[in-house]
Amino acid sequence: MSSNQLTRVIYKADPMSTDEYIVIVNPEAYVSWRNGDKTIPLADVVESFQIMTSGQGQQGIMGQVSKQQMHAVFGTTKEDEAIVKLLEQGTMQAGSLKPNDKSSRNSSN
């Protein structure tokens, strides 16, 4: 995966809410896993064992989900169980990262 490419699985518990829960995945391993090959270790499917959310949909700064949020949305505080539910019920979305151009943020530097 190139450094500016990102594949994520997005889960929305409520279609009317802007709350999205996201896990970064290896797309090839995820597709095989989702299609039934559960012999693939979860560590090969996800890039990290973190569920992220911004509370603002596609915008905003991403932060890690709290145990309380995880329990409310996924019914568990165990991150690996929550990730499996997210992967099973979420939607894969490919995208790219924008370069971090700090010079455009503060022209005084």
PDB file of C-alpha atoms in Angstrom:
ATOM      1  CA  MET A   1       0.000   0.000   0.000  1.00  0.00           C
ATOM      2  CA  SER A   2       1.509   3.338  -0.957  1.00  0.00           C
ATOM      3  CA  SER A   3       1.935   5.959   1.739  1.00  0.00           C
ATOM      4  CA  ASN A   4      -0.861   8.153   0.401  1.00  0.00           C
ATOM      5  CA  GLN A   5      -3.448   5.396  -0.096  1.00  0.00           C
ATOM      6  CA  LEU A   6      -5.857   4.431   2.646  1.00  0.00           C
ATOM      7  CA  THR A   7      -8.539   1.764   2.746  1.00  0.00           C
ATOM      8  CA  ARG A   8     -11.000   1.839   5.592  1.00  0.00           C
ATOM      9  CA  VAL A   9     -14.113   0.060   6.699  1.00  0.00           C
ATOM     10  CA  ILE A  10     -16.824   2.419   7.889  1.00  0.00           C
ATOM     11  CA  TYR A  11     -19.703   1.439  10.158  1.00  0.00           C
ATOM     12  CA  LYS A  12     -22.681   3.642  10.980  1.00  0.00           C
ATOM     13  CA  ALA A  13     -24.913   2.345  13.780  1.00  0.00           C
ATOM     14  CA  ASP A  14     -27.614   4.884  12.864  1.00  0.00           C
ATOM     15  CA  PRO A  15     -28.005   5.987   9.229  1.00  0.00           C
ATOM     16  CA  MET A  16     -29.396   9.349  10.394  1.00  0.00           C
ATOM     17  CA  SER A  17     -26.378  10.078  12.606  1.00  0.00           C
ATOM     18  CA  THR A  18     -23.062  11.605  11.547  1.00  0.00           C
ATOM     19  CA  ASP A  19     -21.241   9.171  13.870  1.00  0.00           C
ATOM     20  CA  GLU A  20     -19.019   6.866  11.850  1.00  0.00           C
ATOM     21  CA  TYR A  21     -16.714   4.201  13.249  1.00  0.00           C
ATOM     22  CA  ILE A  22     -13.658   3.429  11.173  1.00  0.00           C
ATOM     23  CA  VAL A  23     -10.941   0.778  11.015  1.00  0.00           C
ATOM     24  CA  ILE A  24      -8.020   1.000   8.587  1.00  0.00           C
ATOM     25  CA  VAL A  25      -7.614  -2.281   6.682  1.00  0.00           C
ATOM     26  CA  ASN A  26      -5.426  -4.147   4.239  1.00  0.00           C
ATOM     27  CA  PRO A  27      -7.892  -4.291   1.312  1.00  0.00           C
ATOM     28  CA  GLU A  28      -6.831  -7.649  -0.151  1.00  0.00           C
ATOM     29  CA  ALA A  29      -6.900  -9.450   3.189  1.00  0.00           C
ATOM     30  CA  TYR A  30     -10.168  -7.767   4.177  1.00  0.00           C
ATOM     31  CA  VAL A  31     -11.979  -8.805   0.987  1.00  0.00           C
ATOM     32  CA  SER A  32     -10.855 -12.419   1.424  1.00  0.00           C
ATOM     33  CA  TRP A  33     -11.795 -12.369   5.126  1.00  0.00           C
ATOM     34  CA  ARG A  34     -15.196 -10.810   4.407  1.00  0.00           C
ATOM     35  CA  ASN A  35     -15.848 -13.420   1.701  1.00  0.00           C
ATOM     36  CA  GLY A  36     -15.511 -16.194   4.265  1.00  0.00           C
ATOM     37  CA  ASP A  37     -11.796 -16.929   4.670  1.00  0.00           C
ATOM     38  CA  LYS A  38     -11.708 -16.625   8.470  1.00  0.00           C
ATOM     39  CA  THR A  39      -8.349 -18.424   8.527  1.00  0.00           C
ATOM     40  CA  ILE A  40      -6.730 -15.042   7.803  1.00  0.00           C
ATOM     41  CA  PRO A  41      -5.512 -13.628  11.129  1.00  0.00           C
ATOM     42  CA  LEU A  42      -7.267 -10.432  12.154  1.00  0.00           C
ATOM     43  CA  ALA A  43      -3.820  -8.850  12.534  1.00  0.00           C
ATOM     44  CA  ASP A  44      -3.372  -9.268   8.756  1.00  0.00           C
ATOM     45  CA  VAL A  45      -6.777  -7.743   8.006  1.00  0.00           C
ATOM     46  CA  VAL A  46      -6.503  -4.535  10.028  1.00  0.00           C
ATOM     47  CA  GLU A  47      -3.637  -2.047   9.964  1.00  0.00           C
ATOM     48  CA  SER A  48      -4.044  -1.430  13.718  1.00  0.00           C
ATOM     49  CA  PHE A  49      -6.374  -2.568  16.468  1.00  0.00           C
ATOM     50  CA  GLN A  50      -7.997   0.842  16.851  1.00  0.00           C
ATOM     51  CA  ILE A  51     -11.521   1.946  16.109  1.00  0.00           C
ATOM     52  CA  MET A  52     -11.554   5.604  15.179  1.00  0.00           C
ATOM     53  CA  THR A  53     -14.350   8.181  15.060  1.00  0.00           C
ATOM     54  CA  SER A  54     -14.660  11.917  14.562  1.00  0.00           C
ATOM     55  CA  GLY A  55     -18.283  12.318  15.601  1.00  0.00           C
ATOM     56  CA  GLN A  56     -18.571  14.495  12.501  1.00  0.00           C
ATOM     57  CA  GLY A  57     -18.752  11.952   9.697  1.00  0.00           C
ATOM     58  CA  GLN A  58     -16.020  12.365   7.071  1.00  0.00           C
ATOM     59  CA  GLN A  59     -14.830  15.658   8.551  1.00  0.00           C
ATOM     60  CA  GLY A  60     -13.032  16.510  11.741  1.00  0.00           C
ATOM     61  CA  ILE A  61     -10.081  15.123  13.604  1.00  0.00           C
ATOM     62  CA  MET A  62     -10.188  11.394  14.128  1.00  0.00           C
ATOM     63  CA  GLY A  63      -9.867  10.064  17.643  1.00  0.00           C
ATOM     64  CA  GLN A  64      -9.940   6.635  19.214  1.00  0.00           C
ATOM     65  CA  VAL A  65     -13.311   5.358  20.423  1.00  0.00           C
ATOM     66  CA  SER A  66     -13.788   5.263  24.196  1.00  0.00           C
ATOM     67  CA  LYS A  67     -14.741   2.056  26.006  1.00  0.00           C
ATOM     68  CA  GLN A  68     -18.138   3.619  26.757  1.00  0.00           C
ATOM     69  CA  GLN A  69     -18.770   4.416  23.069  1.00  0.00           C
ATOM     70  CA  MET A  70     -17.564   0.963  22.064  1.00  0.00           C
ATOM     71  CA  HIS A  71     -19.970  -0.703  24.489  1.00  0.00           C
ATOM     72  CA  ALA A  72     -22.897   1.485  23.398  1.00  0.00           C
ATOM     73  CA  VAL A  73     -22.319   0.850  19.673  1.00  0.00           C
ATOM     74  CA  PHE A  74     -20.909  -2.685  19.536  1.00  0.00           C
ATOM     75  CA  GLY A  75     -22.159  -4.214  22.797  1.00  0.00           C
ATOM     76  CA  THR A  76     -18.661  -4.965  24.084  1.00  0.00           C
ATOM     77  CA  THR A  77     -15.642  -3.189  25.518  1.00  0.00           C
ATOM     78  CA  LYS A  78     -13.260  -5.731  23.972  1.00  0.00           C
ATOM     79  CA  GLU A  79     -11.679  -3.996  21.001  1.00  0.00           C
ATOM     80  CA  ASP A  80     -11.059  -7.182  19.000  1.00  0.00           C
ATOM     81  CA  GLU A  81     -14.738  -8.221  19.272  1.00  0.00           C
ATOM     82  CA  ALA A  82     -15.886  -4.718  18.321  1.00  0.00           C
ATOM     83  CA  ILE A  83     -13.523  -4.706  15.326  1.00  0.00           C
ATOM     84  CA  VAL A  84     -14.930  -8.033  14.089  1.00  0.00           C
ATOM     85  CA  LYS A  85     -18.479  -6.612  14.273  1.00  0.00           C
ATOM     86  CA  LEU A  86     -17.377  -3.458  12.461  1.00  0.00           C
ATOM     87  CA  LEU A  87     -15.642  -5.486   9.739  1.00  0.00           C
ATOM     88  CA  GLU A  88     -18.668  -7.762   9.287  1.00  0.00           C
ATOM     89  CA  GLN A  89     -21.251  -4.968   9.148  1.00  0.00           C
ATOM     90  CA  GLY A  90     -19.254  -2.055   7.716  1.00  0.00           C
ATOM     91  CA  THR A  91     -18.591  -0.841   4.200  1.00  0.00           C
ATOM     92  CA  MET A  92     -15.143  -0.724   2.612  1.00  0.00           C
ATOM     93  CA  GLN A  93     -14.057   2.628   1.207  1.00  0.00           C
ATOM     94  CA  ALA A  94     -10.788   3.410  -0.541  1.00  0.00           C
ATOM     95  CA  GLY A  95      -9.337   6.864  -0.454  1.00  0.00           C
ATOM     96  CA  SER A  96      -6.154   8.831  -0.377  1.00  0.00           C
ATOM     97  CA  LEU A  97      -4.462  10.944   2.232  1.00  0.00           C
ATOM     98  CA  LYS A  98      -3.860  14.575   1.474  1.00  0.00           C
ATOM     99  CA  PRO A  99      -0.260  15.685   1.951  1.00  0.00           C
ATOM    100  CA  ASN A 100       0.369  17.557   5.172  1.00  0.00           C
ATOM    101  CA  ASP A 101       1.286  20.985   3.825  1.00  0.00           C
ATOM    102  CA  LYS A 102       2.118  22.940   6.955  1.00  0.00           C
ATOM    103  CA  SER A 103       3.307  25.953   4.970  1.00  0.00           C
ATOM    104  CA  SER A 104      -0.247  26.730   3.889  1.00  0.00           C
ATOM    105  CA  ARG A 105      -1.549  26.695   7.463  1.00  0.00           C
ATOM    106  CA  ASN A 106       0.584  29.463   8.886  1.00  0.00           C
ATOM    107  CA  SER A 107       2.159  31.849   6.443  1.00  0.00           C
ATOM    108  CA  SER A 108       4.104  33.632   9.195  1.00  0.00           C
ATOM    109  CA  ASN A 109       6.578  30.732   9.491  1.00  0.00           C
TER     110      ASN A 109
END
